[in-house]
PDB file of C-alpha atoms in Angstrom:
ATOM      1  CA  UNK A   1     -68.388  -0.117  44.856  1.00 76.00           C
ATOM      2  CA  UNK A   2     -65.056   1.092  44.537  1.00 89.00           C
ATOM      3  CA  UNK A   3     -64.411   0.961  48.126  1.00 92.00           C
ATOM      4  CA  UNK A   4     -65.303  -2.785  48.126  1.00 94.00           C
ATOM      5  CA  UNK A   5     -62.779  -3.055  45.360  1.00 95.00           C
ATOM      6  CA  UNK A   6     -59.985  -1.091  46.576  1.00 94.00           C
ATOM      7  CA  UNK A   7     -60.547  -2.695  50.500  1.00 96.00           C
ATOM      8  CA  UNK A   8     -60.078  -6.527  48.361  1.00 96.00           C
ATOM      9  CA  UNK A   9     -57.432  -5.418  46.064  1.00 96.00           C
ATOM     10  CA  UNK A  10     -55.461  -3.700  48.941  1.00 96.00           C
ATOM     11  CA  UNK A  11     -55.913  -7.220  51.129  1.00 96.00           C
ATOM     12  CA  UNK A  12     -58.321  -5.320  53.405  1.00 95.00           C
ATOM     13  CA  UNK A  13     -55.658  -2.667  53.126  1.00 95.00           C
ATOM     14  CA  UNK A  14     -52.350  -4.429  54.226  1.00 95.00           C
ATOM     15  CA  UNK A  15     -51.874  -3.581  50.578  1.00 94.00           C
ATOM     16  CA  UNK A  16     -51.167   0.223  51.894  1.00 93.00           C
ATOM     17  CA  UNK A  17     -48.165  -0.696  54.925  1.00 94.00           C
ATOM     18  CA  UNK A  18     -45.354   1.428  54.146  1.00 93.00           C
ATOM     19  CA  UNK A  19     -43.211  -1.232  54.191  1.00 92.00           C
ATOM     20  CA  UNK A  20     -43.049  -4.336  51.920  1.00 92.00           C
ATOM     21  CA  UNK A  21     -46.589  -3.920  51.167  1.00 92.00           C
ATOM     22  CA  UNK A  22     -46.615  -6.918  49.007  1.00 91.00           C
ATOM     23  CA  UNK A  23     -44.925  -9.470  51.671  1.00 94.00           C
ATOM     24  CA  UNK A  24     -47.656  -7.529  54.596  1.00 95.00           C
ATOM     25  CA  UNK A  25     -50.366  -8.135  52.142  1.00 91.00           C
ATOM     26  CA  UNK A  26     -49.623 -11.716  50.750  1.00 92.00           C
ATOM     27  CA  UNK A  27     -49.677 -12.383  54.817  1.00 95.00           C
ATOM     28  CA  UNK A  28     -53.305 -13.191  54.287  1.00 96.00           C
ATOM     29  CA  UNK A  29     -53.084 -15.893  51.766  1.00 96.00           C
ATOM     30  CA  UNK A  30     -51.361 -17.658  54.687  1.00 96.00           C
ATOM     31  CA  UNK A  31     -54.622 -18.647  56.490  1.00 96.00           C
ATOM     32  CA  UNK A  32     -56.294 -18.845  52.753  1.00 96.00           C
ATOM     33  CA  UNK A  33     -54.142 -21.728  51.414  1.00 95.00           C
ATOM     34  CA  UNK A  34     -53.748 -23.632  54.733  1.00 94.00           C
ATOM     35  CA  UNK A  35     -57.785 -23.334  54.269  1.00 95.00           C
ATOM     36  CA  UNK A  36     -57.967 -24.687  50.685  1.00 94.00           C
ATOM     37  CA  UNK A  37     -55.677 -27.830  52.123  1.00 92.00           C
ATOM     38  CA  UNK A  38     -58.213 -28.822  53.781  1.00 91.00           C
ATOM     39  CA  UNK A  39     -60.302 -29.388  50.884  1.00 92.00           C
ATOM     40  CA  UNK A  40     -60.098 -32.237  48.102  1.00 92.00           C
ATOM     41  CA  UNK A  41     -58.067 -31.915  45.842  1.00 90.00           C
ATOM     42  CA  UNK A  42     -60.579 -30.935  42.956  1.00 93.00           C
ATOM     43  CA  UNK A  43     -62.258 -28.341  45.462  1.00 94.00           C
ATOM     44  CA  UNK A  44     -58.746 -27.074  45.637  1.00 93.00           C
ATOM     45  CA  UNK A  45     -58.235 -26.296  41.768  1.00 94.00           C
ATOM     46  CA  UNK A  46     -61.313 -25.257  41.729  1.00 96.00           C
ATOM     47  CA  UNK A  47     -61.324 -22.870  44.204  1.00 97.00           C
ATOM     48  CA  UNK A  48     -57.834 -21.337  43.078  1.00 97.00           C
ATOM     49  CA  UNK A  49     -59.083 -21.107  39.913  1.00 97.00           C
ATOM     50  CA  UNK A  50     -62.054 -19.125  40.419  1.00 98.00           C
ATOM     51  CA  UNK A  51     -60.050 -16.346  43.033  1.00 98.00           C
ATOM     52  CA  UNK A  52     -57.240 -16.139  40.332  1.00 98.00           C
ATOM     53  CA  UNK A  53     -60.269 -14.879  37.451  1.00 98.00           C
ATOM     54  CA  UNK A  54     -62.084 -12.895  39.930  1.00 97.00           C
ATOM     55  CA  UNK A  55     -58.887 -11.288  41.019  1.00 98.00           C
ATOM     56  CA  UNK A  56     -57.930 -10.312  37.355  1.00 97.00           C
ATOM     57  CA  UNK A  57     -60.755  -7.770  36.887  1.00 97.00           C
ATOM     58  CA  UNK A  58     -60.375  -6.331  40.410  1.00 97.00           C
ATOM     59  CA  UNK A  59     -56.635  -6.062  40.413  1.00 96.00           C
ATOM     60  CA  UNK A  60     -56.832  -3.874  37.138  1.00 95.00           C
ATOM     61  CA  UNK A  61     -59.902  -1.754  38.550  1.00 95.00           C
ATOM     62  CA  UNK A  62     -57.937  -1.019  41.722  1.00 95.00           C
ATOM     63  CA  UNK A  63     -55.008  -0.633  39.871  1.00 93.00           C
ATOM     64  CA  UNK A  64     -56.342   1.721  37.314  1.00 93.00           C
ATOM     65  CA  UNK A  65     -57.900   3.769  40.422  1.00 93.00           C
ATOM     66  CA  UNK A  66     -54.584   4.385  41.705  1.00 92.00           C
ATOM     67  CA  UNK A  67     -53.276   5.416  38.835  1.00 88.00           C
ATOM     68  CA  UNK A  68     -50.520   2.595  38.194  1.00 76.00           C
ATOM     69  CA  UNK A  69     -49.707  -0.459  35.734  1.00 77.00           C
ATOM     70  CA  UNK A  70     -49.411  -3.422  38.489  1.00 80.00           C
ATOM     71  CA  UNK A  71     -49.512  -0.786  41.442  1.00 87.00           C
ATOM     72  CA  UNK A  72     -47.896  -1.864  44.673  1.00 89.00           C
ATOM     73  CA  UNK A  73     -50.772  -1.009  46.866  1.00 94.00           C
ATOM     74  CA  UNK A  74     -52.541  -3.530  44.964  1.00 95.00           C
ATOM     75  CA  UNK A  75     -52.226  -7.234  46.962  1.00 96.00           C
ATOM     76  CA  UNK A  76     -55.104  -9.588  45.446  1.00 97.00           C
ATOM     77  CA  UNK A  77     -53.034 -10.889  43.153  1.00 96.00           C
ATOM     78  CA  UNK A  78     -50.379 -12.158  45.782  1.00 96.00           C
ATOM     79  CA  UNK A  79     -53.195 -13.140  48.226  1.00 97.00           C
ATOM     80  CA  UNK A  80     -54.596 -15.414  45.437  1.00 97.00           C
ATOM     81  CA  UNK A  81     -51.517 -16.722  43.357  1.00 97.00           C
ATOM     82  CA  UNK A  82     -49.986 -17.890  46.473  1.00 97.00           C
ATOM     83  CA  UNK A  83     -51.888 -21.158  47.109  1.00 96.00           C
ATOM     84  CA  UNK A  84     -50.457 -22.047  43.590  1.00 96.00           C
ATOM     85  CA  UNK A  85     -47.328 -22.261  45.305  1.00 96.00           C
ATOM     86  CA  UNK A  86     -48.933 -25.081  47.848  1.00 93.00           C
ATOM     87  CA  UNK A  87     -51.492 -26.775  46.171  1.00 89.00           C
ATOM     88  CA  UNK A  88     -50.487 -30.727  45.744  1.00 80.00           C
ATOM     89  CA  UNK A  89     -47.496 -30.311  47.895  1.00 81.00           C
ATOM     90  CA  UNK A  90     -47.978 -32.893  50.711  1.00 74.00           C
ATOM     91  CA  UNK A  91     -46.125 -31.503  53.097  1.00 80.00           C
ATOM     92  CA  UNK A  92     -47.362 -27.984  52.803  1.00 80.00           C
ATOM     93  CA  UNK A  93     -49.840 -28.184  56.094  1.00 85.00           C
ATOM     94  CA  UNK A  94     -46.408 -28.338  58.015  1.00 91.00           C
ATOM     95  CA  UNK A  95     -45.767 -24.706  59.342  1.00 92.00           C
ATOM     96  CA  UNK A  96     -42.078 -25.367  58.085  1.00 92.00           C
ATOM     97  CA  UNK A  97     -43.057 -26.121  55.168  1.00 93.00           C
ATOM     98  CA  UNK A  98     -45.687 -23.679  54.747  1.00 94.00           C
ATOM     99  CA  UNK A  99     -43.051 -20.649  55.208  1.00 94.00           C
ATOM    100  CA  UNK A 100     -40.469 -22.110  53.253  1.00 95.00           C
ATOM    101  CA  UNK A 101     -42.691 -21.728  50.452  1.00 96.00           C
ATOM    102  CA  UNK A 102     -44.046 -18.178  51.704  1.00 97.00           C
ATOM    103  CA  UNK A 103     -40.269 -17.049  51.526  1.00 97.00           C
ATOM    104  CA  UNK A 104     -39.584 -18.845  48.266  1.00 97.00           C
ATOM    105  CA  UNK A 105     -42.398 -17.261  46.794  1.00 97.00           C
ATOM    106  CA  UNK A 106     -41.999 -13.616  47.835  1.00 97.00           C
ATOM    107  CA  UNK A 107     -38.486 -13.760  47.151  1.00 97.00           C
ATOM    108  CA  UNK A 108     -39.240 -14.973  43.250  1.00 96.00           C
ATOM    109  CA  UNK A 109     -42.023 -12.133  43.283  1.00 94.00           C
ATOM    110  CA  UNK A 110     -39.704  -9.627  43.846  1.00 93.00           C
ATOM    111  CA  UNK A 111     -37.115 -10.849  41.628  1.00 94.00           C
ATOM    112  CA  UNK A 112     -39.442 -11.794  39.032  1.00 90.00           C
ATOM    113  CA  UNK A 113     -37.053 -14.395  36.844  1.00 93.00           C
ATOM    114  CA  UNK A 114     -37.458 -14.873  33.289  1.00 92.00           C
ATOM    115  CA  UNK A 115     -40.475 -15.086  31.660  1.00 90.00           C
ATOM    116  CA  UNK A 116     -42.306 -12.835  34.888  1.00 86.00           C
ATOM    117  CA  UNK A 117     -41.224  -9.963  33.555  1.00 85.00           C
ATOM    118  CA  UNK A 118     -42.694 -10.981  30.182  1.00 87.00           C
ATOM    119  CA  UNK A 119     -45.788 -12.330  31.561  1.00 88.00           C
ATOM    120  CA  UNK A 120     -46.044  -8.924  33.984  1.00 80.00           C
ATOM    121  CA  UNK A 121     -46.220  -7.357  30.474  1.00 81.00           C
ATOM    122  CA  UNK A 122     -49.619  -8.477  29.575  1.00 87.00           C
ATOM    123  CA  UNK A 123     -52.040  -6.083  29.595  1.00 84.00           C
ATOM    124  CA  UNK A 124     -55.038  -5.760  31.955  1.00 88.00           C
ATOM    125  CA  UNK A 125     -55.502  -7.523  35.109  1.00 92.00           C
ATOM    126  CA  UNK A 126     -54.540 -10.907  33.777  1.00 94.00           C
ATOM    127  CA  UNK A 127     -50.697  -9.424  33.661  1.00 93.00           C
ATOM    128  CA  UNK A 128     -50.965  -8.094  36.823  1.00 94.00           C
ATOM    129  CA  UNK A 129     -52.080 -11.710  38.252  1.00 96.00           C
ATOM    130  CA  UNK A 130     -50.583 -14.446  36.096  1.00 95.00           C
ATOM    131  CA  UNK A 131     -46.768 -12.855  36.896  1.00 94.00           C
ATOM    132  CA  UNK A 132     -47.745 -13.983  40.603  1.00 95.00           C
ATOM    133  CA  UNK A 133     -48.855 -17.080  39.480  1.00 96.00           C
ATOM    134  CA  UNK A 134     -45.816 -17.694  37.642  1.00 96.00           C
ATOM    135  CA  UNK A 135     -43.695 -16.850  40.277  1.00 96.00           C
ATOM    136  CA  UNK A 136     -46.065 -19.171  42.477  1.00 97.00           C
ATOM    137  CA  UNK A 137     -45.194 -22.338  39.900  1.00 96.00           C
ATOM    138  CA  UNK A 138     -41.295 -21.470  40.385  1.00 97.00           C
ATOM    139  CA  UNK A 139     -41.584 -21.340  44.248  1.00 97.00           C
ATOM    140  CA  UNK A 140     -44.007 -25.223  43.858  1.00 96.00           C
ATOM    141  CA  UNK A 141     -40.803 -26.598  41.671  1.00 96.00           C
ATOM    142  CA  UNK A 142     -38.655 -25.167  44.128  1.00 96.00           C
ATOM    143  CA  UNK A 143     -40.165 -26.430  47.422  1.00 95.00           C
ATOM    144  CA  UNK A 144     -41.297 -29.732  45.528  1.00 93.00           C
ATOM    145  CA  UNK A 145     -37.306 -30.054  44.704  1.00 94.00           C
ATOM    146  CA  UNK A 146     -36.178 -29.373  48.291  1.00 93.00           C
ATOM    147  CA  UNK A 147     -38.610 -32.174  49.662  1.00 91.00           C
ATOM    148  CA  UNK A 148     -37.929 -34.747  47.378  1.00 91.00           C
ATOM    149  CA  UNK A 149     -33.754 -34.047  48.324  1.00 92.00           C
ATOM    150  CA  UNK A 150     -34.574 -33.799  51.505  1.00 89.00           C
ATOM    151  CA  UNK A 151     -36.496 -36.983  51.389  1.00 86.00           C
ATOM    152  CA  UNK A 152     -34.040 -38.761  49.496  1.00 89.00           C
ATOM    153  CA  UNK A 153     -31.135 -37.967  51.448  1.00 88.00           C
ATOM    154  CA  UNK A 154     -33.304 -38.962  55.070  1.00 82.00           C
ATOM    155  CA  UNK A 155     -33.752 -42.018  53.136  1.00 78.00           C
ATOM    156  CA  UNK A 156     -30.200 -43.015  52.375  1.00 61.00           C
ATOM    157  CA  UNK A 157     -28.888 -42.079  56.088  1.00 49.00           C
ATOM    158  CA  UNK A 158     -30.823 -45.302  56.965  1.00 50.00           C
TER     159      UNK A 158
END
């Protein structure tokens, strides 16, 4: 069992690369949310909804294994807060698109703005998950924000 739980929490062990383990590990909820965009939209909630509450008591058993608070080995909760970042954006099936919001989101993952670090503070595997997902909501508004300017301005050069 704990094998089964370390080999999802790890991201089939990406989780472990020496480098950037949480970027080589979130690589997998590439394919994942592209997937769930091809759903309906209620499918889509859904779906995210039900990874992000499985993930909680994994994360925290894989975390607790390795002996850490929101250890970086640990990857599930990237993998699964990620389509957050995607889900209702139109545009997001565009492969531009797609790793705009990839960077965006790692970027506010690592540098965890105000409230993350309060939210990472929760204890148990919902802390270790829900920071990703807020980080995930800040990288939507962001992208959201960037299409609607870029949009707007493609508009007015008509």
């Amino acid at each position: 069992m704990e094998v089964l739980v370390m080999g999802l929490a790890s991201g089939l062990g990406l989780g472990f690369s020496p480098w950037a383990s949480g970027t080589v590990g979130s690589l997998l909820a590439l394919p994942l949310a592209w997937w769930l965009l091809g759903r309906s939209r209620r499918w889509r909630l859904g779906l995210v909804a039900l990874l992000l509450v499985v993930a909680m008591p994994l994360c925290q058993l894989a975390s607790d294994a390795l002996g850490g608070k929101d250890d970086g080995r640990v990857v599930l909760d990237e993998i699964v807060a990620f389509p957050v970042a995607v889900i209702g954006q139109v545009a997001a099936r565009q492969p531009l698109v797609m790793a705009g919001t990839f960077v965006a989101y790692r970027v506010l993952d690592a540098t965890k703005p105000p409230p993350v670090p309060q939210i990472e503070g929760v204890a148990g595997g919902a802390g270790i998950v829900l920071d990703d997902v807020m980080a995930a909501l800040y990288a939507w508004a962001l992208v959201a924000a960037g299409l609607a300017l870029w949009r707007r301005r493609k508009g007015e050069g008509r």
